[in-house]
Short mmCIF file of C-alpha atoms and ligand atoms in Angstrom, two decimals:
data_model
loop_
_atom_site.label_atom_id
_atom_site.label_comp_id
_atom_site.label_asym_id
_atom_site.label_seq_id
_atom_site.Cartn_x
_atom_site.Cartn_y
_atom_site.Cartn_z
CA MET A 1 97.77 35.44 97.21
CA GLU A 2 94.70 37.20 95.91
CA GLU A 3 94.79 39.99 93.37
CA PHE A 4 93.05 43.31 92.97
CA VAL A 5 93.78 45.97 90.36
CA THR A 6 92.74 49.58 90.92
CA ASP A 7 91.34 52.01 88.40
CA SER A 8 93.67 54.45 86.70
CA LEU A 9 94.82 56.89 89.41
CA SER A 10 95.85 60.53 89.32
CA LEU A 11 98.77 61.49 91.60
CA PRO A 12 96.52 62.68 94.47
CA ALA A 13 94.39 59.52 94.25
CA PHE A 14 97.55 57.42 94.21
CA GLU A 15 98.84 59.19 97.33
CA THR A 16 95.49 58.79 99.06
CA ILE A 17 95.67 55.04 98.57
CA ALA A 18 99.20 55.01 99.98
CA ARG A 19 97.96 56.86 103.07
CA ASN A 20 94.94 54.61 103.48
CA ILE A 21 97.10 51.51 103.32
CA ALA A 22 99.52 53.11 105.79
CA LYS A 23 96.70 53.63 108.27
CA THR A 24 96.09 49.90 108.41
CA VAL A 25 99.65 48.70 109.05
CA ARG A 26 101.00 47.03 112.14
CA ARG A 27 104.30 45.64 113.34
CA GLN A 28 105.81 42.98 111.07
CA ASP A 29 103.93 44.09 107.98
CA VAL A 30 105.78 43.94 104.68
CA VAL A 31 104.85 46.03 101.66
CA ALA A 32 106.85 45.20 98.52
CA LEU A 33 106.78 47.85 95.79
CA SER A 34 107.57 46.88 92.22
CA GLY A 35 107.44 48.83 88.98
CA ASP A 36 109.72 50.40 86.41
CA LEU A 37 112.09 53.27 87.10
CA GLY A 38 109.94 56.29 87.83
CA ALA A 39 106.79 54.24 88.31
CA GLY A 40 106.07 55.80 91.71
CA LYS A 41 107.54 53.47 94.35
CA THR A 42 109.21 56.30 96.24
CA THR A 43 106.18 58.55 95.80
CA PHE A 44 104.06 55.83 97.39
CA SER A 45 106.59 55.38 100.21
CA ARG A 46 106.75 59.11 100.94
CA ALA A 47 102.98 59.42 101.27
CA PHE A 48 102.94 56.28 103.42
CA ILE A 49 105.69 57.47 105.78
CA ARG A 50 104.30 61.01 105.94
CA THR A 51 101.06 59.56 107.34
CA PHE A 52 102.92 58.74 110.55
CA LEU A 53 105.37 61.65 110.51
CA PRO A 54 103.53 64.72 109.23
CA THR A 55 106.25 67.10 110.43
CA GLU A 56 109.19 65.09 109.11
CA GLY A 57 111.47 67.08 106.78
CA GLU A 58 112.20 65.80 103.30
CA ILE A 59 111.64 62.07 102.95
CA THR A 60 114.47 61.13 100.61
CA SER A 61 114.77 58.10 98.38
CA PRO A 62 117.20 55.56 99.88
CA THR A 63 118.74 55.10 96.43
CA PHE A 64 122.33 55.22 97.70
CA ASN A 65 122.13 54.24 101.38
CA LEU A 66 119.68 51.43 100.44
CA VAL A 67 117.73 51.82 103.66
CA GLN A 68 116.26 54.70 105.63
CA LEU A 69 114.79 54.23 109.08
CA TYR A 70 111.88 56.24 110.53
CA SER A 71 110.68 56.00 114.12
CA THR A 72 107.00 56.28 114.92
CA PRO A 73 105.44 55.84 118.37
CA ASP A 74 104.30 52.30 117.56
CA PHE A 75 107.00 50.88 115.31
CA ASP A 76 109.95 51.74 113.12
CA ILE A 77 109.36 52.03 109.40
CA TRP A 78 112.20 50.64 107.33
CA HIS A 79 112.25 52.03 103.80
CA PHE A 80 114.47 49.92 101.57
CA ASP A 81 115.53 50.47 97.97
CA LEU A 82 117.29 47.30 96.88
CA TYR A 83 117.96 48.36 93.27
CA ARG A 84 121.70 48.60 93.87
CA LEU A 85 122.03 45.59 96.15
CA LYS A 86 124.22 42.94 94.52
CA TYR A 87 124.06 40.04 96.96
CA ALA A 88 121.12 38.84 99.02
CA GLU A 89 123.62 38.06 101.81
CA GLU A 90 123.95 41.81 102.41
CA LEU A 91 120.32 42.05 103.47
CA THR A 92 121.21 41.13 107.06
CA GLU A 93 123.70 43.99 107.28
CA LEU A 94 121.02 46.34 106.04
CA GLY A 95 118.84 45.27 108.94
CA LEU A 96 116.19 43.33 107.05
CA GLU A 97 115.81 40.73 109.81
CA ASP A 98 115.22 43.40 112.44
CA ALA A 99 112.79 45.11 110.13
CA LEU A 100 110.81 41.94 109.56
CA GLU A 101 110.83 41.02 113.23
CA SER A 102 109.70 44.27 114.80
CA GLY A 103 109.15 46.95 112.23
CA VAL A 104 107.12 47.81 109.17
CA SER A 105 109.03 47.18 105.94
CA LEU A 106 108.52 49.15 102.74
CA ILE A 107 110.67 47.63 100.03
CA GLU A 108 111.38 49.09 96.59
CA TRP A 109 112.90 46.62 94.11
CA PRO A 110 112.12 43.65 96.41
CA GLU A 111 113.01 40.92 93.89
CA ILE A 112 116.44 40.15 95.37
CA ALA A 113 114.86 39.64 98.81
CA LYS A 114 111.90 37.48 97.77
CA GLN A 115 113.51 34.33 99.22
CA VAL A 116 113.69 35.80 102.69
CA LEU A 117 110.46 37.75 102.77
CA PRO A 118 107.56 36.20 104.65
CA ASN A 119 104.68 34.86 102.60
CA GLU A 120 102.42 37.16 104.54
CA ARG A 121 102.94 40.37 102.63
CA LEU A 122 101.35 42.95 100.40
CA GLU A 123 102.88 43.20 96.94
CA ILE A 124 102.15 46.32 94.95
CA PHE A 125 102.99 46.46 91.27
CA ILE A 126 102.76 49.99 89.90
CA GLU A 127 101.73 50.03 86.28
CA ASN A 128 100.90 52.65 83.70
CA GLY A 129 97.40 54.05 83.82
CA LYS A 130 95.23 55.37 81.02
CA ASN A 131 97.12 58.63 80.68
CA ASN A 132 100.76 59.60 81.17
CA ASP A 133 100.26 60.99 84.62
CA GLU A 134 98.14 58.11 85.85
CA ARG A 135 99.05 54.80 87.44
CA ARG A 136 97.29 51.58 88.34
CA LEU A 137 98.13 49.49 91.37
CA ARG A 138 98.09 45.73 91.02
CA LEU A 139 97.82 44.38 94.56
CA HIS A 140 98.74 40.84 95.53
CA TYR A 141 97.74 40.21 99.10
CA SER A 142 98.09 37.36 101.55
CA ASN A 143 95.62 36.31 104.24
CA HIS A 144 96.72 38.87 106.83
CA TRP A 145 95.93 41.62 104.38
CA LYS A 146 92.68 40.32 103.03
CA ASP A 147 90.21 42.02 105.37
CA ARG A 148 92.08 45.29 105.16
CA ILE A 149 92.27 45.37 101.37
CA HIS A 150 88.65 44.29 101.05
CA ALA A 151 87.55 47.03 103.44
CA LEU A 152 89.66 49.70 101.72
CA PHE A 153 88.44 48.91 98.25
CA LYS A 154 84.97 47.74 99.27
CA LEU A 155 85.50 44.31 97.71
N1 ATP B 201 99.52 59.20 89.11
C1 ATP B 201 100.76 59.16 89.58
N2 ATP B 201 101.09 58.36 90.59
C2 ATP B 201 102.36 58.31 91.06
N3 ATP B 201 103.37 59.07 90.61
C3 ATP B 201 103.10 59.93 89.60
C4 ATP B 201 101.80 59.99 89.05
N4 ATP B 201 101.82 60.90 88.06
C5 ATP B 201 103.06 61.37 88.01
N5 ATP B 201 103.85 60.80 88.92
C6 ATP B 201 105.28 61.13 89.09
O1 ATP B 201 106.07 60.01 88.75
C7 ATP B 201 107.30 60.08 89.47
C8 ATP B 201 107.56 58.77 90.20
O2 ATP B 201 108.87 58.81 90.70
P1 ATP B 201 109.36 57.89 91.88
O3 ATP B 201 110.69 58.39 92.31
O4 ATP B 201 108.30 57.78 92.91
O5 ATP B 201 109.51 56.50 91.13
P2 ATP B 201 110.22 55.16 91.63
O6 ATP B 201 109.33 54.06 91.21
O7 ATP B 201 110.57 55.27 93.06
O8 ATP B 201 111.55 55.13 90.74
P3 ATP B 201 112.94 54.39 91.04
O9 ATP B 201 112.85 53.05 90.39
O10 ATP B 201 113.94 55.25 90.33
O11 ATP B 201 113.16 54.30 92.51
C9 ATP B 201 107.18 61.24 90.44
O12 ATP B 201 107.82 62.36 89.88
C10 ATP B 201 105.66 61.46 90.52
O13 ATP B 201 105.31 62.79 90.82
MG1 MG B 202 112.37 54.99 94.10
#
């Protein structure tokens, strides 16, 4: 895994990055989103999903259902929130294997699933920025993501 940390980002800049990453995804991609409560994992996911489904109604947080599925012409986007998941065994029931095999997976609170996630993945840690309403993204990216991240951030 390589690492890149962004500058301090306002909300619009944060959402722009989410959209730009979304534009590069393909089937079988995994984006793991970590950060404290209220860090911005769902905000990132909404902007990401909205890139493919501009006319979709409200994109809700899967806090209680743990997973929300969105269909796009090219793949399904599986939006997981594993905060309330107690046992990793339940990941199959939630559809994680299907998601990994043929969809794009966006995973909030991914820690419980780390054992079963592929090594090829983008990990995003959302951290505090300089000011209250700013965030930084700490990106850990595997080989499959390298060219894309380098192009996006001109590395
Ligand atoms: N620069 C910023 N980037 C992202 N979110 C921001 C920023 N500034 C303010 N916010 C706000 O922070 C909040 C983030 O909430 P969000 O639900 O996305 O967090 P979360 O990480 O999904 O929390 P949870 O752990 O409860 O699922 C939103 O209200 C968002 O508008
Ligand atoms: Mg959330």
